[in-house]
Tab-separated table of C-alpha atoms and ligand atoms in Angstrom:
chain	number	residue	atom	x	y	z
A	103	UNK	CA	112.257	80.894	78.989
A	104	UNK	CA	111.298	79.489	75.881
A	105	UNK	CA	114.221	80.512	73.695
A	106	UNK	CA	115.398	77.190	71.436
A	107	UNK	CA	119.338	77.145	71.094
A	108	UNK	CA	120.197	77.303	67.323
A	109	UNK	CA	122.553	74.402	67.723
A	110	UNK	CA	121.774	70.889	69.177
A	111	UNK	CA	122.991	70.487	72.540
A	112	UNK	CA	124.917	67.613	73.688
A	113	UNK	CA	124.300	66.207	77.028
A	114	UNK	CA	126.676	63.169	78.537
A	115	UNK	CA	125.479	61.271	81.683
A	116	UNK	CA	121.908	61.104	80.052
A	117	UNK	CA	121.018	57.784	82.219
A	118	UNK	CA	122.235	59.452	85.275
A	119	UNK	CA	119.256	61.195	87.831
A	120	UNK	CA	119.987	64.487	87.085
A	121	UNK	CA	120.562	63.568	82.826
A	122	UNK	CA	116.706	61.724	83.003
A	123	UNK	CA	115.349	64.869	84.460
A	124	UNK	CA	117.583	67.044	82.127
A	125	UNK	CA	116.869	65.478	78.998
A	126	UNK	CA	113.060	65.397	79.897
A	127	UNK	CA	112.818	69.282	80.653
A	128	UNK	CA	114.836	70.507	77.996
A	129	UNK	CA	113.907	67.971	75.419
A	130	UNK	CA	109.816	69.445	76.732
A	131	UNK	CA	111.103	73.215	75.774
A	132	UNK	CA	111.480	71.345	72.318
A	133	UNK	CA	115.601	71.644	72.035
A	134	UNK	CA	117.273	69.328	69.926
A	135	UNK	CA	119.253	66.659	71.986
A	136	UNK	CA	122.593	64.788	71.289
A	137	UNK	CA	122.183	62.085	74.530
A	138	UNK	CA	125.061	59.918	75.268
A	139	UNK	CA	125.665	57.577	78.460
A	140	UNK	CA	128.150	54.491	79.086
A	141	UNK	CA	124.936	52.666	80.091
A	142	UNK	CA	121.307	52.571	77.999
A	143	UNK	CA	118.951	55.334	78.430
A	144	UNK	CA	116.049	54.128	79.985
A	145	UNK	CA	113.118	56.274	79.284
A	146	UNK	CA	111.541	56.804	75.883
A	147	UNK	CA	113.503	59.285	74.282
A	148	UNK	CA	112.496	63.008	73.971
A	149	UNK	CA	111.108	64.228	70.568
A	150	UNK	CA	113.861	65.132	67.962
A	151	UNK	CA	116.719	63.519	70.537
A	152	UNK	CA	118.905	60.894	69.624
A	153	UNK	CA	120.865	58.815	72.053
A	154	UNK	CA	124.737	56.719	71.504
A	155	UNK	CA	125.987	54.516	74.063
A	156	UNK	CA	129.433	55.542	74.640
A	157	UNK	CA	132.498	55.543	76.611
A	158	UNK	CA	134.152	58.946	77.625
A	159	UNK	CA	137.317	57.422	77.559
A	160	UNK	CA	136.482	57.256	73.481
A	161	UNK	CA	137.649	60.362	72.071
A	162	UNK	CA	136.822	59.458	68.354
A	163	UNK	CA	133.448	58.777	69.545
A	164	UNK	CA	132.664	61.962	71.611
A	165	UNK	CA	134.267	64.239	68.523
A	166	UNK	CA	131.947	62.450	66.420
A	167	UNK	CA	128.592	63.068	68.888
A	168	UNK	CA	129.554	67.089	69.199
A	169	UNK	CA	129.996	67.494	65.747
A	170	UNK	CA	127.368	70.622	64.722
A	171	UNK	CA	126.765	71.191	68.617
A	172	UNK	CA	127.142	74.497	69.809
A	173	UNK	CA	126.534	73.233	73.586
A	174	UNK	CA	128.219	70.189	75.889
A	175	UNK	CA	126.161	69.333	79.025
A	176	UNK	CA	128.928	67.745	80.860
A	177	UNK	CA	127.244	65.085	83.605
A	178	UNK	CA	128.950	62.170	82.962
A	179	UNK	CA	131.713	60.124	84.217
A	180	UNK	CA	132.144	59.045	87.588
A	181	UNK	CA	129.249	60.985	90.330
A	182	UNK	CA	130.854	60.099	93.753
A	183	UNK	CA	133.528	59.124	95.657
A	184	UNK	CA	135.825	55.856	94.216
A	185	UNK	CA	139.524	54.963	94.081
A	186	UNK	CA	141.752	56.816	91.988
A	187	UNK	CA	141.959	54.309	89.072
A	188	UNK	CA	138.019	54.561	88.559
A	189	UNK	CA	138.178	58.157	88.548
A	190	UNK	CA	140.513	58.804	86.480
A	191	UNK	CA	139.527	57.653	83.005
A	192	UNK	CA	135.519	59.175	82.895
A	193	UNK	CA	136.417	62.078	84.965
A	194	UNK	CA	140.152	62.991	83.583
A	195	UNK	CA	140.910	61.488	80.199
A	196	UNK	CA	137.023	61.636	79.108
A	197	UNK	CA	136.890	65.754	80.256
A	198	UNK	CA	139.659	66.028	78.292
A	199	UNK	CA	138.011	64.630	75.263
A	200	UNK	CA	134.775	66.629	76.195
A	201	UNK	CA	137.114	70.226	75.967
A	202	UNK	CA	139.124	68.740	72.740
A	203	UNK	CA	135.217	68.503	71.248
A	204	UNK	CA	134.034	71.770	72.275
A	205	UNK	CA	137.517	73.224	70.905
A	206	UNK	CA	136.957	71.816	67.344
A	207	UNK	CA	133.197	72.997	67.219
A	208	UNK	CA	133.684	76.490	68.978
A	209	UNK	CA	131.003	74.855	71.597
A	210	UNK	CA	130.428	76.065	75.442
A	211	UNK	CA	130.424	73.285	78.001
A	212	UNK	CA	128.650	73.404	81.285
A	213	UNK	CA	131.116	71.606	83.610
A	214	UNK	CA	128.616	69.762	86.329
A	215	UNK	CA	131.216	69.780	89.094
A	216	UNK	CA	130.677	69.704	92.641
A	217	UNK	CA	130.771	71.143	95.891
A	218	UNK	CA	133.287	67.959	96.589
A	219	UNK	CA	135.705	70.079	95.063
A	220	UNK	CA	135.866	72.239	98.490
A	221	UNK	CA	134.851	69.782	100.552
A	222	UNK	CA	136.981	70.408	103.342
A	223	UNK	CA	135.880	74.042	103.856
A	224	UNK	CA	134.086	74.820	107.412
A	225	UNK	CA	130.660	74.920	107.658
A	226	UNK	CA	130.662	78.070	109.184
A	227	UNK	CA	132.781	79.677	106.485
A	228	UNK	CA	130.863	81.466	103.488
A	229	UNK	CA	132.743	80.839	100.308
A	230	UNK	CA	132.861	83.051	97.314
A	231	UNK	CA	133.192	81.540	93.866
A	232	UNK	CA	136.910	82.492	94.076
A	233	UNK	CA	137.926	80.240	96.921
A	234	UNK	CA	140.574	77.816	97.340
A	235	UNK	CA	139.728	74.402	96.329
A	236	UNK	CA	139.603	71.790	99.047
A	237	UNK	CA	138.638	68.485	97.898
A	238	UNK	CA	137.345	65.979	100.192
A	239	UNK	CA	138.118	62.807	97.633
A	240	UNK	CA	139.434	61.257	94.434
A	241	UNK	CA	135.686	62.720	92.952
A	242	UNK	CA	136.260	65.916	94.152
A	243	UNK	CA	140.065	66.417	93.213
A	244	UNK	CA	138.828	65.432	89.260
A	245	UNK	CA	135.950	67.909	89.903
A	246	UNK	CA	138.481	70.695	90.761
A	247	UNK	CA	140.836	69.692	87.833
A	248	UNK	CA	137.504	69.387	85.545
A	249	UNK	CA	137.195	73.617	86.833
A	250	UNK	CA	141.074	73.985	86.257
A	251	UNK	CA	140.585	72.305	82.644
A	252	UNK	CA	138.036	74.768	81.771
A	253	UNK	CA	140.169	77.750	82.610
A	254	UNK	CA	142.864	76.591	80.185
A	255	UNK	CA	140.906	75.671	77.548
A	256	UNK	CA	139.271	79.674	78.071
A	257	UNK	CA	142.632	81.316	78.047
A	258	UNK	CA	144.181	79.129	75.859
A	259	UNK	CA	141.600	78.465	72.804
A	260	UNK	CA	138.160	80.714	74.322
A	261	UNK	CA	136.169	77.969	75.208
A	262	UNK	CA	133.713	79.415	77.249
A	263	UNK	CA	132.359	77.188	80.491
A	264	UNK	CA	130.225	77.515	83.527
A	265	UNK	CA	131.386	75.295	86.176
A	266	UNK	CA	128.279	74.469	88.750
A	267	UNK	CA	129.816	73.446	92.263
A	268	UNK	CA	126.099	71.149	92.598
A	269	UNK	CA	125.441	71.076	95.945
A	270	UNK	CA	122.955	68.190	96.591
A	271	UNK	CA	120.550	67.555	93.316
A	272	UNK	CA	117.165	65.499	94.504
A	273	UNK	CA	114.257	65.215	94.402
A	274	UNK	CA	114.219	66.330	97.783
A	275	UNK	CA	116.499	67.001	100.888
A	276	UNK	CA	117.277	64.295	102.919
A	277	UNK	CA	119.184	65.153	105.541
A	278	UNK	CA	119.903	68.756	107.650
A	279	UNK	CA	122.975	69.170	105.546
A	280	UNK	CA	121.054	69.259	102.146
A	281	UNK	CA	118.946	72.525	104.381
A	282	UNK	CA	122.138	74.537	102.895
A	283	UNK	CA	123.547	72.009	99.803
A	284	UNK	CA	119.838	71.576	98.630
A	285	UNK	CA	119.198	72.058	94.175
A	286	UNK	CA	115.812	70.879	93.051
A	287	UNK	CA	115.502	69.446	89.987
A	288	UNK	CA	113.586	72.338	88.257
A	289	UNK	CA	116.267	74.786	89.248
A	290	UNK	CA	119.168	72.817	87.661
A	291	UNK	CA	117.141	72.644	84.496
A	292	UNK	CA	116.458	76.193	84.322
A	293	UNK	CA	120.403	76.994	85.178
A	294	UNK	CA	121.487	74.541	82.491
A	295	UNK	CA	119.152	76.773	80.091
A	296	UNK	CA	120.250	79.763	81.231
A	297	UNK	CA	124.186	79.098	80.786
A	298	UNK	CA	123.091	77.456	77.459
A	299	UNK	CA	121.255	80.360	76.158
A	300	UNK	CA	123.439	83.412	77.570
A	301	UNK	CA	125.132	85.782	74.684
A	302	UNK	CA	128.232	85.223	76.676
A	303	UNK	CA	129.755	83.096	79.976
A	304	UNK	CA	133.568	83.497	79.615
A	305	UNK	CA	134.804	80.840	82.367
A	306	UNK	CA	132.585	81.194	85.477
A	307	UNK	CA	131.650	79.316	88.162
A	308	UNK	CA	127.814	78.964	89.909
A	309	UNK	CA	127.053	77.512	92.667
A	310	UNK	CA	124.727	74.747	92.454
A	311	UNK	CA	121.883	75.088	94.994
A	312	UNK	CA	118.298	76.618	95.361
A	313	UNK	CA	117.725	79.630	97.494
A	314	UNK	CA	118.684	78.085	100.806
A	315	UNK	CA	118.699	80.584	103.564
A	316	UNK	CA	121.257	78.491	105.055
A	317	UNK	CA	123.261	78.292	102.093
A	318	UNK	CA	127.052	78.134	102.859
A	319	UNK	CA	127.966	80.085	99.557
A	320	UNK	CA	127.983	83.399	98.301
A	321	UNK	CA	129.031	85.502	95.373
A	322	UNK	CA	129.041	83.450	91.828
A	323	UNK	CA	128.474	84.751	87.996
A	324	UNK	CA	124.834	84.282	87.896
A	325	UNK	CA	124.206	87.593	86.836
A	326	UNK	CA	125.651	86.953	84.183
A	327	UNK	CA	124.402	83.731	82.609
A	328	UNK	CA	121.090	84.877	84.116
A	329	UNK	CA	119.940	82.738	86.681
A	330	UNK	CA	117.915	83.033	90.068
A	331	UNK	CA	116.651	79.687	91.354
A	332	UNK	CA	113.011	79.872	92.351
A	333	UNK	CA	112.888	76.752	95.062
A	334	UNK	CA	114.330	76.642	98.621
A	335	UNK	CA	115.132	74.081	100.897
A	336	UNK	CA	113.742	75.754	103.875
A	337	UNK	CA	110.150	74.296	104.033
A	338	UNK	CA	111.755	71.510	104.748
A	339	UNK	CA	113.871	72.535	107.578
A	340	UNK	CA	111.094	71.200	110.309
A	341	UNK	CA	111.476	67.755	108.946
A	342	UNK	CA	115.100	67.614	108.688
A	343	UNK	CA	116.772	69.167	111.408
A	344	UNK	CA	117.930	66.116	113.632
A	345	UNK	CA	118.898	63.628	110.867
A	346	UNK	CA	122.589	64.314	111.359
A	347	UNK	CA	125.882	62.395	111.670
A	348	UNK	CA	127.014	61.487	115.186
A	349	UNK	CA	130.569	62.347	113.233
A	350	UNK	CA	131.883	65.653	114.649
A	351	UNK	CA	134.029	65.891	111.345
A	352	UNK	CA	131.467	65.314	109.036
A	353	UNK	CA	129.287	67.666	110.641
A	354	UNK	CA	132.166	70.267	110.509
A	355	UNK	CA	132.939	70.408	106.639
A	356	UNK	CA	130.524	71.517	104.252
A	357	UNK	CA	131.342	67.948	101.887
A	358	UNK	CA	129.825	66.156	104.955
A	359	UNK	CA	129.946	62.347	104.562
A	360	UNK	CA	132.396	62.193	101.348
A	361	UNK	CA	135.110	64.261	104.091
A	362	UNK	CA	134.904	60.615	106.663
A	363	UNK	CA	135.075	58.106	103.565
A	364	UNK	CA	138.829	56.975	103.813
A	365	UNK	CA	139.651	59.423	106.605
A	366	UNK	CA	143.094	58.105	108.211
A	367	UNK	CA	144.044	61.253	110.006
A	368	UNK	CA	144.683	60.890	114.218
A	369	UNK	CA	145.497	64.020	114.740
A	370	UNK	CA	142.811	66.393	115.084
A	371	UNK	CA	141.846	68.706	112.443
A	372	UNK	CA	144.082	71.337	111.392
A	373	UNK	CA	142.583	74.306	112.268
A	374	UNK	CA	140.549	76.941	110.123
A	375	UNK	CA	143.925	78.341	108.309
A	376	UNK	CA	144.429	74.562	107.230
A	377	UNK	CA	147.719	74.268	106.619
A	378	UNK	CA	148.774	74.335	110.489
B	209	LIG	C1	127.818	64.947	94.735
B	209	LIG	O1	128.718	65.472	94.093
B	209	LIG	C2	127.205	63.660	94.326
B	209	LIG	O2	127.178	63.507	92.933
B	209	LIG	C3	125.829	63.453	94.927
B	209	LIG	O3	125.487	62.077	94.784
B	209	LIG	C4	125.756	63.889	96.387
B	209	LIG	O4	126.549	63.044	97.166
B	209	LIG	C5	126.227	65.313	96.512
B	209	LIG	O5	127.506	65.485	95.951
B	209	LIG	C6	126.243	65.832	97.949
B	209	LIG	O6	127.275	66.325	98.396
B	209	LIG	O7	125.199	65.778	98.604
């Protein structure tokens, strides 16, 4: 795909992993790129792209960086599990900002949320994109309300969004869990193109992970924003298959170790209709 969007795009979380690699591929297919991160971006910057050191919790700041965008990358704010008081100004109040933004320039956002947000599914269960949330953490719980936002701000003002539930974006898999969770970096960058260049998204949700055969997920709009991921986690399936937890929770629910960070319960797992 070599299509340039007509608008610049905006991307938050630029210093992250996955906003390096971003800002590298798409700034290569020559789009125009508004970077921003609460910390300095530390490669050379791509042709045409600017980059502003800002805080999400700084509203006036984040208008002022979408201004003329017709696209908000969404990666920043807070990328795993903390307490509740960390999470809640990047991930809540700085969303927030990001959707007020895209409301007063007609933009789409790509909401990178995560598969944290149903954490405490089974392994064994294949989920559609229509599932219930069941967050594992504080991360996850701002991830699902980050999805919920979305939804409002389509309904409510037509602010289209594509949530992506990432699964586990590196360079590689690391462990037998990423054999299902697994999205290479190439893939991620051709889905953020995709749901940057589509005629239309409405408020969908993808599921963020290469062509796993032992994916845990199922059904998701990428018909529609026109995506197919081309990598797969399997080739690595050889190498990975004992590095697993000796935790028989961890290994049970598809958010793995974030599910055992905190974990309090005695009692033993509620069973599969989780409420009992
Ligand atoms: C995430 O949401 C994190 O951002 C990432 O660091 C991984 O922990 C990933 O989930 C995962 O579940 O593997």
């Amino acid at each position: 795909m070599t299509e340039i969007p007509t608008k610049p795009v905006l991307l938050t979380g630029a210093s992250g992993n996955l906003g390096r690699h971003l800002a590298k591929a798409l700034g290569a297919r020559g789009w125009t790129l508004v970077l921003t991160d609460i910390v300095p971006f530390p490669d050379p910057l791509p042709p045409g792209a600017t980059f502003t050191k800002a805080d999400l919790n700084d509203g006036v700041t984040i208008l002022r960086l979408a201004t003329g965008c017709g696209m908000i990358l969404h990666f920043g704010g807070v990328s795993t599990e903390h307490p509740f008081e960390e999470v809640l100004g990047p991930n809540i109040r700085g969303l927030y900002h990001i959707y007020e933004a895209a409301r007063r320039e007609g933009a789409r956002v790509l909401f990178a949320s995560s598969n944290h947000s149903i954490g405490f599914h089974e392994r064994e269960t294949p989920l559609d994109d229509d599932c219930q949330f069941m967050p594992d953490g504080y991360y996850g719980l701002s991830k699902a309300y980050g999805e919920l936002m979305g939804r409002m701000y389509w309904f409510k003002h037509g602010v289209e969004n594509v949530n992506v539930r990432i699964g586990s974006s590196f360079p590689e898999p690391i462990d037998a869990r990423m054999l299902s969770t697994w999205l290479s970096y190439d893939d991620l960058a051709r889905l953020c193109a995709a749901a940057t260049l589509a005629e239309k998204t409405g408020s969908c949700v993808i599921w963020g992970a290469s062509a796993n055969s032992r994916t845990y997920w199922r059904h998701d709009a990428r018909e529609t924003i026109g995506w197919l991921p081309q990598d797969s986690a399997d080739p690595f399936a050889a190498q990975m298959a004992g590095k697993v937890s000796d935790n028989a929770i961890q290994e049970r629910y598809q958010g793995g170790g974030y599910t055992v960070m905190d974990y309090t319960r005695t009692a033993p797992p509620p069973g599969k209709l989780f409420n009992r």
